[in-house]
Coordinates of N, CA and C in Angstrom, one line a residue:
X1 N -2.5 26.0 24.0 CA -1.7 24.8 24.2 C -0.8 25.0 25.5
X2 N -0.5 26.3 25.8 CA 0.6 26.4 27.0 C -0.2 26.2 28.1
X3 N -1.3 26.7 28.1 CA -2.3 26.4 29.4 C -2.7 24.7 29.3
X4 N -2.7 24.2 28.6 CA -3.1 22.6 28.9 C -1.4 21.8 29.2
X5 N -0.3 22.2 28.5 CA 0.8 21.9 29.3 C 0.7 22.2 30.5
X6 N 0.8 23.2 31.0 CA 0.8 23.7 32.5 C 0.1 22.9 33.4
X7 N -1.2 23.1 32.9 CA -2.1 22.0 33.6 C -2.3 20.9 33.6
X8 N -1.3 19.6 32.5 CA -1.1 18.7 32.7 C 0.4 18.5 33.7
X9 N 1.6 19.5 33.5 CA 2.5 19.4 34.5 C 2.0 19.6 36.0
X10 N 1.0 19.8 35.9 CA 0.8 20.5 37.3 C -0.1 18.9 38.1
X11 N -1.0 18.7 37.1 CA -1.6 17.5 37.3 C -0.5 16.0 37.8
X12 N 0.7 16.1 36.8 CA 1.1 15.0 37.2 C 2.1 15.0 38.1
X13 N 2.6 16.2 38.5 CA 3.0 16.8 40.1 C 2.3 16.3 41.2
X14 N 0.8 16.7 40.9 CA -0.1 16.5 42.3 C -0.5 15.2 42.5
X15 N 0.1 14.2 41.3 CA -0.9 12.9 41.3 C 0.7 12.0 42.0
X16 N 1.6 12.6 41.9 CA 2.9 11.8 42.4 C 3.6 10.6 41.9
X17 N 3.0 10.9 40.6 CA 3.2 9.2 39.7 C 4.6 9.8 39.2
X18 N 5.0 10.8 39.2 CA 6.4 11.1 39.3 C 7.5 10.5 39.8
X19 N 7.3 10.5 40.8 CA 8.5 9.9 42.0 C 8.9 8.5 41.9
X20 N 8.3 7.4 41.4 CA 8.9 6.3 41.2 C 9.4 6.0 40.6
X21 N 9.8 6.7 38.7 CA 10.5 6.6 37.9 C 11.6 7.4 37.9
X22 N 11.3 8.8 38.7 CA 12.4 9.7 38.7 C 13.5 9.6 39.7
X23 N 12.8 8.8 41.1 CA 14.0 8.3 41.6 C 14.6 7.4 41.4
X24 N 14.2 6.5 40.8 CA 14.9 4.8 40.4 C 15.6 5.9 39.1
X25 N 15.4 6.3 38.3 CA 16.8 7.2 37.6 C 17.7 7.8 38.1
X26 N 17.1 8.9 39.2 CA 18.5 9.1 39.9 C 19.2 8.1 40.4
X27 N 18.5 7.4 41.7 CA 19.4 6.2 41.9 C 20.2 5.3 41.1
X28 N 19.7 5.5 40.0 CA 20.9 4.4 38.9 C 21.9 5.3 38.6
X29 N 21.7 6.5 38.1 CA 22.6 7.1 37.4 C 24.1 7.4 38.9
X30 N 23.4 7.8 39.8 CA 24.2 7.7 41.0 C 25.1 6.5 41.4
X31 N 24.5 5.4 41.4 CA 25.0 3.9 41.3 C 26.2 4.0 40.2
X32 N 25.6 4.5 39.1 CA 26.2 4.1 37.7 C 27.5 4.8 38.1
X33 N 27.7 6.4 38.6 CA 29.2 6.8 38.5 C 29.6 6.9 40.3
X34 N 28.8 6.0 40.7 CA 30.1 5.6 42.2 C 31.5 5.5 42.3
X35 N 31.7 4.8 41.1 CA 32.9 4.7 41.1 C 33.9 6.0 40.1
X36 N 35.0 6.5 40.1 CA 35.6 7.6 39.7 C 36.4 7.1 38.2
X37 N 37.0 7.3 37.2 CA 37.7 7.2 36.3 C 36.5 6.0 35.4
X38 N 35.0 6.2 35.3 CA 34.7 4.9 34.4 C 34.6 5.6 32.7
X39 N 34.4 4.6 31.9 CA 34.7 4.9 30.1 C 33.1 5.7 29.9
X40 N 33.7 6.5 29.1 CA 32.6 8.1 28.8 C 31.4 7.3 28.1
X41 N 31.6 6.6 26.9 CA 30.8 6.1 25.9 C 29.8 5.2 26.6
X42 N 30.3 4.1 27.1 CA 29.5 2.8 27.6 C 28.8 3.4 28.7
X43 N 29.3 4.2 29.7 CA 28.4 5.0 30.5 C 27.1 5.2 30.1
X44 N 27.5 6.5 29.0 CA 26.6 6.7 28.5 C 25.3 5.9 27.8
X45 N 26.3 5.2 27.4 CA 25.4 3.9 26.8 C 24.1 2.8 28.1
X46 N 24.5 2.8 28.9 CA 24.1 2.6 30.5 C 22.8 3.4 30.6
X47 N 23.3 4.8 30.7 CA 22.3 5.9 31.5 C 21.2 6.2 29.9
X48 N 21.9 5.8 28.8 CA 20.6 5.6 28.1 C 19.7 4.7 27.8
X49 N 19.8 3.5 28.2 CA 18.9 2.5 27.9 C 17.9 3.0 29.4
X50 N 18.9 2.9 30.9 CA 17.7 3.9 31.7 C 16.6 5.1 31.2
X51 N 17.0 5.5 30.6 CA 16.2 6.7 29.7 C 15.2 5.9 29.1
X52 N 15.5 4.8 28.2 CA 14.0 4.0 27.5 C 13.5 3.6 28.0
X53 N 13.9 2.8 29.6 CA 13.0 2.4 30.5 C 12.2 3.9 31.6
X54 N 12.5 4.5 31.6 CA 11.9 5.5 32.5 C 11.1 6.4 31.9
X55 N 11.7 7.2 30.9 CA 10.6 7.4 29.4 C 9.1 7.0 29.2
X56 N 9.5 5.5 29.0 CA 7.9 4.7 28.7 C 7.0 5.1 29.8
X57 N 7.6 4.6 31.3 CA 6.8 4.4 32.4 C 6.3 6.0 32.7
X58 N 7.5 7.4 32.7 CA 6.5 8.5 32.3 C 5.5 8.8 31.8
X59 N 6.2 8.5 30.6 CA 5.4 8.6 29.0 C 3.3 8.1 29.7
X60 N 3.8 6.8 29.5 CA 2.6 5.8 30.2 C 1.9 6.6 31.2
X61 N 2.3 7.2 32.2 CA 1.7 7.8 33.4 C 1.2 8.7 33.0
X62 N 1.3 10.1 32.2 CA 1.4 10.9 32.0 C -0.1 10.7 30.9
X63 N -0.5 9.7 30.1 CA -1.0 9.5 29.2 C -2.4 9.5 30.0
X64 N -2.0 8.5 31.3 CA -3.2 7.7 31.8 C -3.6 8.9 33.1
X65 N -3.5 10.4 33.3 CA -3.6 11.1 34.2 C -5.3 11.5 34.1
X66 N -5.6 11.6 32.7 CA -6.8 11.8 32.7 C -7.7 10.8 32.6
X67 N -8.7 11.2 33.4 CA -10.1 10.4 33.2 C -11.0 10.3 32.0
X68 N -11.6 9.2 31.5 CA -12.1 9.1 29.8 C -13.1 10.5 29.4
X69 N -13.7 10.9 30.6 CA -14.7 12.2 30.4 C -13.9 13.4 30.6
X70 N -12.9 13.5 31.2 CA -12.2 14.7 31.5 C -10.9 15.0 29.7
X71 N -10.8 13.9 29.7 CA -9.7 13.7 28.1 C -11.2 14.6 27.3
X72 N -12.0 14.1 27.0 CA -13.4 14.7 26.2 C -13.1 16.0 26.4
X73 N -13.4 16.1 27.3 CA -13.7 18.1 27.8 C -12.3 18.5 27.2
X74 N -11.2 17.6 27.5 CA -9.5 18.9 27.3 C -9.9 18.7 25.7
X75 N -10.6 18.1 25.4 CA -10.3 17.9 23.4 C -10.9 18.7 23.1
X76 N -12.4 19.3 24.0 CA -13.2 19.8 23.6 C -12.9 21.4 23.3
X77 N -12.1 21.4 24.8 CA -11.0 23.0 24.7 C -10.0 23.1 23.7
X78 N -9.5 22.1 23.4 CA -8.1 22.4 22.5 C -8.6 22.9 21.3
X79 N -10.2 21.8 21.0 CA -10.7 21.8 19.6 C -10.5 21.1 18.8
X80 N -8.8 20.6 19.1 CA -8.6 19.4 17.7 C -8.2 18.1 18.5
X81 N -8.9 17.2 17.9 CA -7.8 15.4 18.9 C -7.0 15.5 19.1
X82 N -5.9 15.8 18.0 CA -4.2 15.6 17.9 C -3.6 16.4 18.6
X83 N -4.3 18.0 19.0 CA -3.6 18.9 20.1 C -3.2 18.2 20.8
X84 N -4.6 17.3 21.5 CA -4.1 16.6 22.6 C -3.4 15.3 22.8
X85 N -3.0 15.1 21.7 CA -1.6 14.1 21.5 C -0.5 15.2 21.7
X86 N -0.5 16.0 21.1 CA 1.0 16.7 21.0 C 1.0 17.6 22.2
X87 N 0.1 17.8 22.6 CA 0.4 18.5 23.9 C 0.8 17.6 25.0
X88 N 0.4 15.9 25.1 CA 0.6 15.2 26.2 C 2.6 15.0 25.7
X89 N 2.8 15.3 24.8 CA 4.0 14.8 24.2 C 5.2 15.9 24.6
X90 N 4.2 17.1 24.4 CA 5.1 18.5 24.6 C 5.2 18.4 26.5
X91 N 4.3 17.9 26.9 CA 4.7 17.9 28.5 C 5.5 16.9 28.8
X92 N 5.6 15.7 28.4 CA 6.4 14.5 28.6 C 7.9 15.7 27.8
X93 N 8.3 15.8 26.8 CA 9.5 16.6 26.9 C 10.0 17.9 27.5
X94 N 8.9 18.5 28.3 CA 9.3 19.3 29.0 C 9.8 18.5 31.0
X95 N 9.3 17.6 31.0 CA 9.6 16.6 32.0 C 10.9 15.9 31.3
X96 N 10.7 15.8 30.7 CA 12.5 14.5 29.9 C 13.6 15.8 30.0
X97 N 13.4 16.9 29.7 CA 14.6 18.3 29.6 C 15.6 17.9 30.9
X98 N 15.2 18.2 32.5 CA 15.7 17.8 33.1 C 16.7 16.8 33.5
X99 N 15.9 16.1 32.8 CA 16.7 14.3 33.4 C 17.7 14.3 32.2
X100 N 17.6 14.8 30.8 CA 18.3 14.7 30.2 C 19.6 15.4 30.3
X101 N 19.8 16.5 30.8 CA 21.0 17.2 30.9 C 21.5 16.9 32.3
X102 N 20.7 16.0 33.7 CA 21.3 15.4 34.6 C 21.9 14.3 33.8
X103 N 21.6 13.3 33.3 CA 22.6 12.2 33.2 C 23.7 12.6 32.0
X104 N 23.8 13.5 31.0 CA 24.7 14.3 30.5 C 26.0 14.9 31.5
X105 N 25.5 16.2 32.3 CA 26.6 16.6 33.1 C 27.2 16.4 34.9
X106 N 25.8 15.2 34.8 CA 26.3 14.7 36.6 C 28.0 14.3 36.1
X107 N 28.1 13.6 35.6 CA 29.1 12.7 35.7 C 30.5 13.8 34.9
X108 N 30.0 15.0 34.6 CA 31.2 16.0 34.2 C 31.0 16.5 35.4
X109 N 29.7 17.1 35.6 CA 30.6 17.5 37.6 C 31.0 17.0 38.6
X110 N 30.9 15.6 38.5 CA 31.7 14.7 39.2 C 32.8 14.6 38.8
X111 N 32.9 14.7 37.6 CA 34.7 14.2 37.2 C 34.8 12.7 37.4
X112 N 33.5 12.1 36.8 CA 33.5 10.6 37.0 C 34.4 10.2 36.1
X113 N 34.7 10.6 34.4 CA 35.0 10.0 33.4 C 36.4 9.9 33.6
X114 N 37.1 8.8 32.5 CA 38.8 8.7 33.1 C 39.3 9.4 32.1
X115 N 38.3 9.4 31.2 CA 39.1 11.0 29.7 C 38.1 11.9 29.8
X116 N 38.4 12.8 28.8 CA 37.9 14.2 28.9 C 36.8 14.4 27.4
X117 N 36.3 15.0 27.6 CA 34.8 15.1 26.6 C 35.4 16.0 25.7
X118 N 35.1 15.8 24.3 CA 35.1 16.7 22.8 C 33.4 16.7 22.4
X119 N 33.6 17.4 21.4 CA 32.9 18.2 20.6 C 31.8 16.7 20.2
X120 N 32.6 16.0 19.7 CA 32.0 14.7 18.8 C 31.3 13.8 20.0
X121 N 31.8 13.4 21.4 CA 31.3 13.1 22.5 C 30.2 13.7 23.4
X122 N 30.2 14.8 23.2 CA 29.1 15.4 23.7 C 27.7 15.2 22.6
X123 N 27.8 15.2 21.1 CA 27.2 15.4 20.1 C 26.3 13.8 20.4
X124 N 27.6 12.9 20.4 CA 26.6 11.7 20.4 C 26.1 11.1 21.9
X125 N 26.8 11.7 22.7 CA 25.7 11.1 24.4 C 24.8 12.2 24.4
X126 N 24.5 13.4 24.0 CA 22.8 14.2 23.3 C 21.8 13.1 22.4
X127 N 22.9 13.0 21.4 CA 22.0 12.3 20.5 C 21.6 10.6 20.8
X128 N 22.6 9.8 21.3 CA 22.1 8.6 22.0 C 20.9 8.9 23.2
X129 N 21.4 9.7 23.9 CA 20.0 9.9 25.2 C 18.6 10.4 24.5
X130 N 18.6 11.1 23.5 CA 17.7 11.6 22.6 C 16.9 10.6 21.9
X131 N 17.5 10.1 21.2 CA 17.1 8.9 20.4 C 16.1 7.9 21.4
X132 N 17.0 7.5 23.1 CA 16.4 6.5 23.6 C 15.0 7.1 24.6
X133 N 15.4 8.1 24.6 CA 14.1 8.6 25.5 C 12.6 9.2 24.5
X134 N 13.2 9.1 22.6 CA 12.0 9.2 22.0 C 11.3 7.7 21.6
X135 N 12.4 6.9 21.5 CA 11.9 5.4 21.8 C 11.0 5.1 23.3
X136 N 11.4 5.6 24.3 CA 10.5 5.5 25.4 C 9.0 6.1 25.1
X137 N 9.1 7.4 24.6 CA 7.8 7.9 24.5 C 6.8 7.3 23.2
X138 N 7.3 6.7 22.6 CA 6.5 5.9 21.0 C 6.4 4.5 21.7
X139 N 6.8 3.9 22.1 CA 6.7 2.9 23.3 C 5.4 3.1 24.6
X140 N 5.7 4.3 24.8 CA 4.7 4.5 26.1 C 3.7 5.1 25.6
X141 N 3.1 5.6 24.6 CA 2.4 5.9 23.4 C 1.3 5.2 23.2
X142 N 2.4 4.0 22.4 CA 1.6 3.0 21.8 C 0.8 2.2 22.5
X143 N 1.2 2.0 24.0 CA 0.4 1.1 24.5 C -0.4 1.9 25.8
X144 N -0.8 3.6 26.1 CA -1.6 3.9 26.8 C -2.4 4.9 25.7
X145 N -2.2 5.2 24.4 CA -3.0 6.2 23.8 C -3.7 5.5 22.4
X146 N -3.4 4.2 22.4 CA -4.3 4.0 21.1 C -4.7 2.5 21.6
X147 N -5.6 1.9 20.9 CA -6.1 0.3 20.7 C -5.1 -0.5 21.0
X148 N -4.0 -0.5 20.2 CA -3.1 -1.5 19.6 C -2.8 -2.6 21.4
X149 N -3.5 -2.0 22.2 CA -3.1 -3.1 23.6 C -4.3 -2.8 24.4
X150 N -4.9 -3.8 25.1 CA -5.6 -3.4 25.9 C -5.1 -2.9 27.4
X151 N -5.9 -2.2 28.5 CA -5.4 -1.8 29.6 C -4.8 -2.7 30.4
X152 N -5.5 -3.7 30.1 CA -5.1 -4.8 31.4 C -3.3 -5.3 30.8
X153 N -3.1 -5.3 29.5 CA -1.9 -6.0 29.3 C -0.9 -5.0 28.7
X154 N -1.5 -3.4 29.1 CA -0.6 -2.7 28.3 C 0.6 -2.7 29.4
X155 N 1.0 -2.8 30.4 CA 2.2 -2.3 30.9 C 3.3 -3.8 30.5
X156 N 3.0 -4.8 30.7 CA 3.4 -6.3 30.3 C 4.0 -6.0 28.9
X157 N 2.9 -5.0 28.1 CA 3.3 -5.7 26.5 C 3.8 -4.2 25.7
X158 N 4.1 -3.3 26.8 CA 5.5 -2.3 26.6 C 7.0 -2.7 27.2
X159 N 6.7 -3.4 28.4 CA 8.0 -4.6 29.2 C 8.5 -5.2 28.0
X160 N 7.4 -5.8 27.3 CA 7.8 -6.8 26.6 C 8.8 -6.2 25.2
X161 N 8.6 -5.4 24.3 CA 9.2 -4.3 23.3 C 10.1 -3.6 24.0
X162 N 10.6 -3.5 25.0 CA 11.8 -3.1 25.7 C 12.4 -4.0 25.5
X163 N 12.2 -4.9 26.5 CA 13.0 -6.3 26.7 C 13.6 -7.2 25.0
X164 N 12.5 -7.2 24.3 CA 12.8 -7.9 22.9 C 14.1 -6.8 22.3
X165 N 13.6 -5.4 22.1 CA 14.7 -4.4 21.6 C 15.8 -4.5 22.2
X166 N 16.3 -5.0 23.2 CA 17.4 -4.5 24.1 C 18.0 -5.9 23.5
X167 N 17.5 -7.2 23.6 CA 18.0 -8.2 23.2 C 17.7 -8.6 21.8
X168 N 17.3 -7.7 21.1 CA 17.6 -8.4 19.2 C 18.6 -8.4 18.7
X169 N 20.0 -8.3 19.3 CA 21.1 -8.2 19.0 C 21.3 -9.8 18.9
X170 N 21.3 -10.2 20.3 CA 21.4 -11.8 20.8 C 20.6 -12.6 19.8
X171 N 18.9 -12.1 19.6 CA 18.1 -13.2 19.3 C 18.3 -13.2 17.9
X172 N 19.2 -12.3 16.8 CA 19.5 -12.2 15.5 C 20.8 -13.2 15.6
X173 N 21.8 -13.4 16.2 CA 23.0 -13.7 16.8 C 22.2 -15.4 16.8
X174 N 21.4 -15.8 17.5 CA 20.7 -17.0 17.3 C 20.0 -17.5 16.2
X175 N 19.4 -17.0 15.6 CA 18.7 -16.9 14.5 C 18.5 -15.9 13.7
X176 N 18.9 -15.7 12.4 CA 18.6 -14.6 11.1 C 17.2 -14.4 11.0
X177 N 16.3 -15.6 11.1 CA 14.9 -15.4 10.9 C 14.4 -14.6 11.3
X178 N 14.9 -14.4 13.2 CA 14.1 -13.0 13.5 C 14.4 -11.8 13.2
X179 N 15.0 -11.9 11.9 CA 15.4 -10.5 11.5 C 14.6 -9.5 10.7
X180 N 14.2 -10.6 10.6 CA 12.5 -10.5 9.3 C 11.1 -9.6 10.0
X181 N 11.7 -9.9 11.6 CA 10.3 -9.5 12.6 C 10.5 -8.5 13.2
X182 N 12.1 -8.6 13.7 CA 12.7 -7.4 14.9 C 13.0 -6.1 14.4
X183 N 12.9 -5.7 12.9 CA 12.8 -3.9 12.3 C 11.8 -3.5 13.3
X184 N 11.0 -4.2 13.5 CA 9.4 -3.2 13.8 C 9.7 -2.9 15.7
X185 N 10.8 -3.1 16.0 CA 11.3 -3.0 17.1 C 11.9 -1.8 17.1
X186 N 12.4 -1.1 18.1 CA 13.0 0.3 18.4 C 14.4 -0.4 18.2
X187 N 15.4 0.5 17.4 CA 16.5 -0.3 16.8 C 17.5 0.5 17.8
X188 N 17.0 0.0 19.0 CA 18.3 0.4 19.6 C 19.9 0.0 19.6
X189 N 19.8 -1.0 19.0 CA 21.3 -1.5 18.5 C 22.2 -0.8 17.4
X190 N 21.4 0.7 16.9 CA 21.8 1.1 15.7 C 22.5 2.3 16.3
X191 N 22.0 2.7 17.6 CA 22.7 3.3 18.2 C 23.4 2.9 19.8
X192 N 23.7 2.6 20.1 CA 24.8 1.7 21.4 C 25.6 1.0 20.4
X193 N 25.5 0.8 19.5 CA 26.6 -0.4 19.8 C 28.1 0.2 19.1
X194 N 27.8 1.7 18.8 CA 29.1 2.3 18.6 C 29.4 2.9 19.9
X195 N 29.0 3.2 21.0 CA 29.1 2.8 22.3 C 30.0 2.3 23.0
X196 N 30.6 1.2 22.5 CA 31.1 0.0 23.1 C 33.1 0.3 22.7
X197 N 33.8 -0.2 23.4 CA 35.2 0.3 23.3 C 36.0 1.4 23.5
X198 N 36.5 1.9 23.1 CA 37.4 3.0 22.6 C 36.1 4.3 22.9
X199 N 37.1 5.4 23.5 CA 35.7 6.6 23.7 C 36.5 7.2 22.8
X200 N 35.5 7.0 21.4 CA 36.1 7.6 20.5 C 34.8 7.8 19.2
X201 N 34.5 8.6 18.9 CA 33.1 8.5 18.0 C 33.7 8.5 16.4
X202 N 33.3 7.9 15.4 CA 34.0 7.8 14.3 C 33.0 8.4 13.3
X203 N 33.3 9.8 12.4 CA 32.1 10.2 11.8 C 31.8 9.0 10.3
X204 N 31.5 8.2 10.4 CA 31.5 7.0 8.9 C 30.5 6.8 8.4
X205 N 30.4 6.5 7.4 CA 28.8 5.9 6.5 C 27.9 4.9 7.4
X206 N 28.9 4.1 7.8 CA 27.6 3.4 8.4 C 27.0 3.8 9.9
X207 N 27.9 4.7 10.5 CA 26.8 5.7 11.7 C 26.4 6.9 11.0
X208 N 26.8 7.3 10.0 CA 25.5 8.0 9.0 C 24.4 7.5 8.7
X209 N 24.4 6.7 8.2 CA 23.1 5.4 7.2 C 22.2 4.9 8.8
X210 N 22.9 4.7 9.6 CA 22.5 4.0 11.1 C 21.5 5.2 12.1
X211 N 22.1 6.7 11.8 CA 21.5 7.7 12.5 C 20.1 8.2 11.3
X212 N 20.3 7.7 10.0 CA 19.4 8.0 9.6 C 18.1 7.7 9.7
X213 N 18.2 6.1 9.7 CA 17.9 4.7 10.1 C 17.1 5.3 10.6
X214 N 17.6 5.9 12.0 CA 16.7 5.7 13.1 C 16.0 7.6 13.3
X215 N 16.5 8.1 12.9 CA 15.4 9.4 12.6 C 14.2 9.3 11.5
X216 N 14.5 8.2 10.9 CA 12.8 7.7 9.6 C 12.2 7.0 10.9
X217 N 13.3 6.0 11.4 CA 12.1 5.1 12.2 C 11.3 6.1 13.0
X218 N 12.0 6.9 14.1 CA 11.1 8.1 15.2 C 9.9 8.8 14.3
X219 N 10.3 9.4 13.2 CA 9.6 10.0 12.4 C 8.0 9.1 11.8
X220 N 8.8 7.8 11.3 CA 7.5 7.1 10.7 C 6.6 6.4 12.1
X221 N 6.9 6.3 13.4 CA 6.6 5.8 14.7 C 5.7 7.1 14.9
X222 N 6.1 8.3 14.9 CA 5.2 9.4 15.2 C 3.7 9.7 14.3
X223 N 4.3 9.1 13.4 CA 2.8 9.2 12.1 C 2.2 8.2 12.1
X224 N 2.8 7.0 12.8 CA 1.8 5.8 13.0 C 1.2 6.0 14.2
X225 N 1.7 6.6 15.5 CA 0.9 6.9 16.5 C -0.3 7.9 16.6
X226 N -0.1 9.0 15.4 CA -1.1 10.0 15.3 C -2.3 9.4 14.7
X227 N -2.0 8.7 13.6 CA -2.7 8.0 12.9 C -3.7 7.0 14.1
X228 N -3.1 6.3 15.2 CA -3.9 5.3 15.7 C -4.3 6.0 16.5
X229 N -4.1 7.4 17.1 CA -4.9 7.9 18.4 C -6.2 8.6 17.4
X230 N -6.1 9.0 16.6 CA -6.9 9.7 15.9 C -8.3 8.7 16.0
X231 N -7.5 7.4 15.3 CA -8.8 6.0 14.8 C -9.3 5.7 16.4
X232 N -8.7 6.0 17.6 CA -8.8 5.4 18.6 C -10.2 6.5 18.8
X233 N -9.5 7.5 19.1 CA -10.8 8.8 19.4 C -12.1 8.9 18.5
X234 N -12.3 8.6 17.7 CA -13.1 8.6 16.2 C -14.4 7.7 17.0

């Protein structure tokens, strides 16, 4: 498994599909603390929804590196299908490690923030950037490694499950009915939206019940994707 990581890191180095999402991150995150004294939380909140969008578009790249006869042959080495699910997954997180602990401590070695970070603040801008960059890769997943989209409309109809998640706050706010539809969406509102205000994290039942929420959803998202790449390969 270490030798097919390596040599998918190495692959998507040489293929330079790297550079477009990793600079449009830096550049935001740079953007984002130009200015000096901004609020710890909502920042955060900021540099992680960047994370669901850059995520995917890795995630996505990273999926689509191999050729349909070359994927055959790595399956053939691994031996089992799902290695090479979990190995394309184990490379996409060894690519996210980076970026994750840049948008965490640029902004402490800047001295961007106008307060000072505890115990409880660091716990949840890990765990919010965590959360959104595994929504990125179940996202970028679903629409380069299994059926559920075809090629031609997979990058549109991952745009599109971003864009819906980011706004089901609003479109619930308009209508209750889509409440019935928008679960099956990445519930990013279960985490941002303690985010908002006061940099202050509150340990309570309902960001208990909310964090749980969303570790079944990651969890049952990962067994629905193994499940469809498996049917996909078969």
């Amino acid at each position: 498994m270490s030798a097919f990581i390596r040599y998918q890191l190495i692959s998507f180095v040489r293929s330079l599909k790297f550079i477009p999402p990793v600079v449009i991150f830096l550049v935001w995150v740079f953007i984002l603390y130009a200015y000096k004294n901004v609020p710890i939380l909502s920042s955060y909140a900021a540099s992680s929804i960047a994370m669901y969008i850059i995520m995917t578009w890795i995630t996505m790249a990273i999926f689509t590196l191999d050729e349909e006869s070359e994927k055959h042959i790595l399956i053939s080495h691994l031996k089992r299908k799902v290695s090479y699910l979990f190995g394309k997954w184990l490379t996409i997180l060894v690519v996210m490690i980076p970026l994750l602990l840049f948008a965490i401590f640029f902004p402490i070695i800047t001295e961007s923030f106008k307060g000072n970070m505890s115990i409880k603040l660091y716990a949840y801008a890990f765990y919010s950037h965590l959360a959104f960059m595994t929504f990125g890769i179940l996202v970028g997943t679903l629409f380069s490694a299994t059926k559920f989209a075809t090629k031609k409309y997979a990058w549109l109809s991952s745009v599109f499950i971003i864009v819906v998640s980011l706004a089901s706050k609003s479109i619930i706010e308009i209508s209750l009915f889509f409440k019935w539809f928008l679960w099956v969406f990445p519930p990013v509102f279960k985490v941002i939206e303690y985010m908002e205000g006061e940099d202050q994290v509150l340990i309570n039942i309902p960001v208990i019940m909310d964090s749980v929420f969303v570790v079944i959803y990651l969890i049952i998202g990962a067994v629905m994707l193994v499940s469809l790449f498996i049917k996909k390969e078969s």
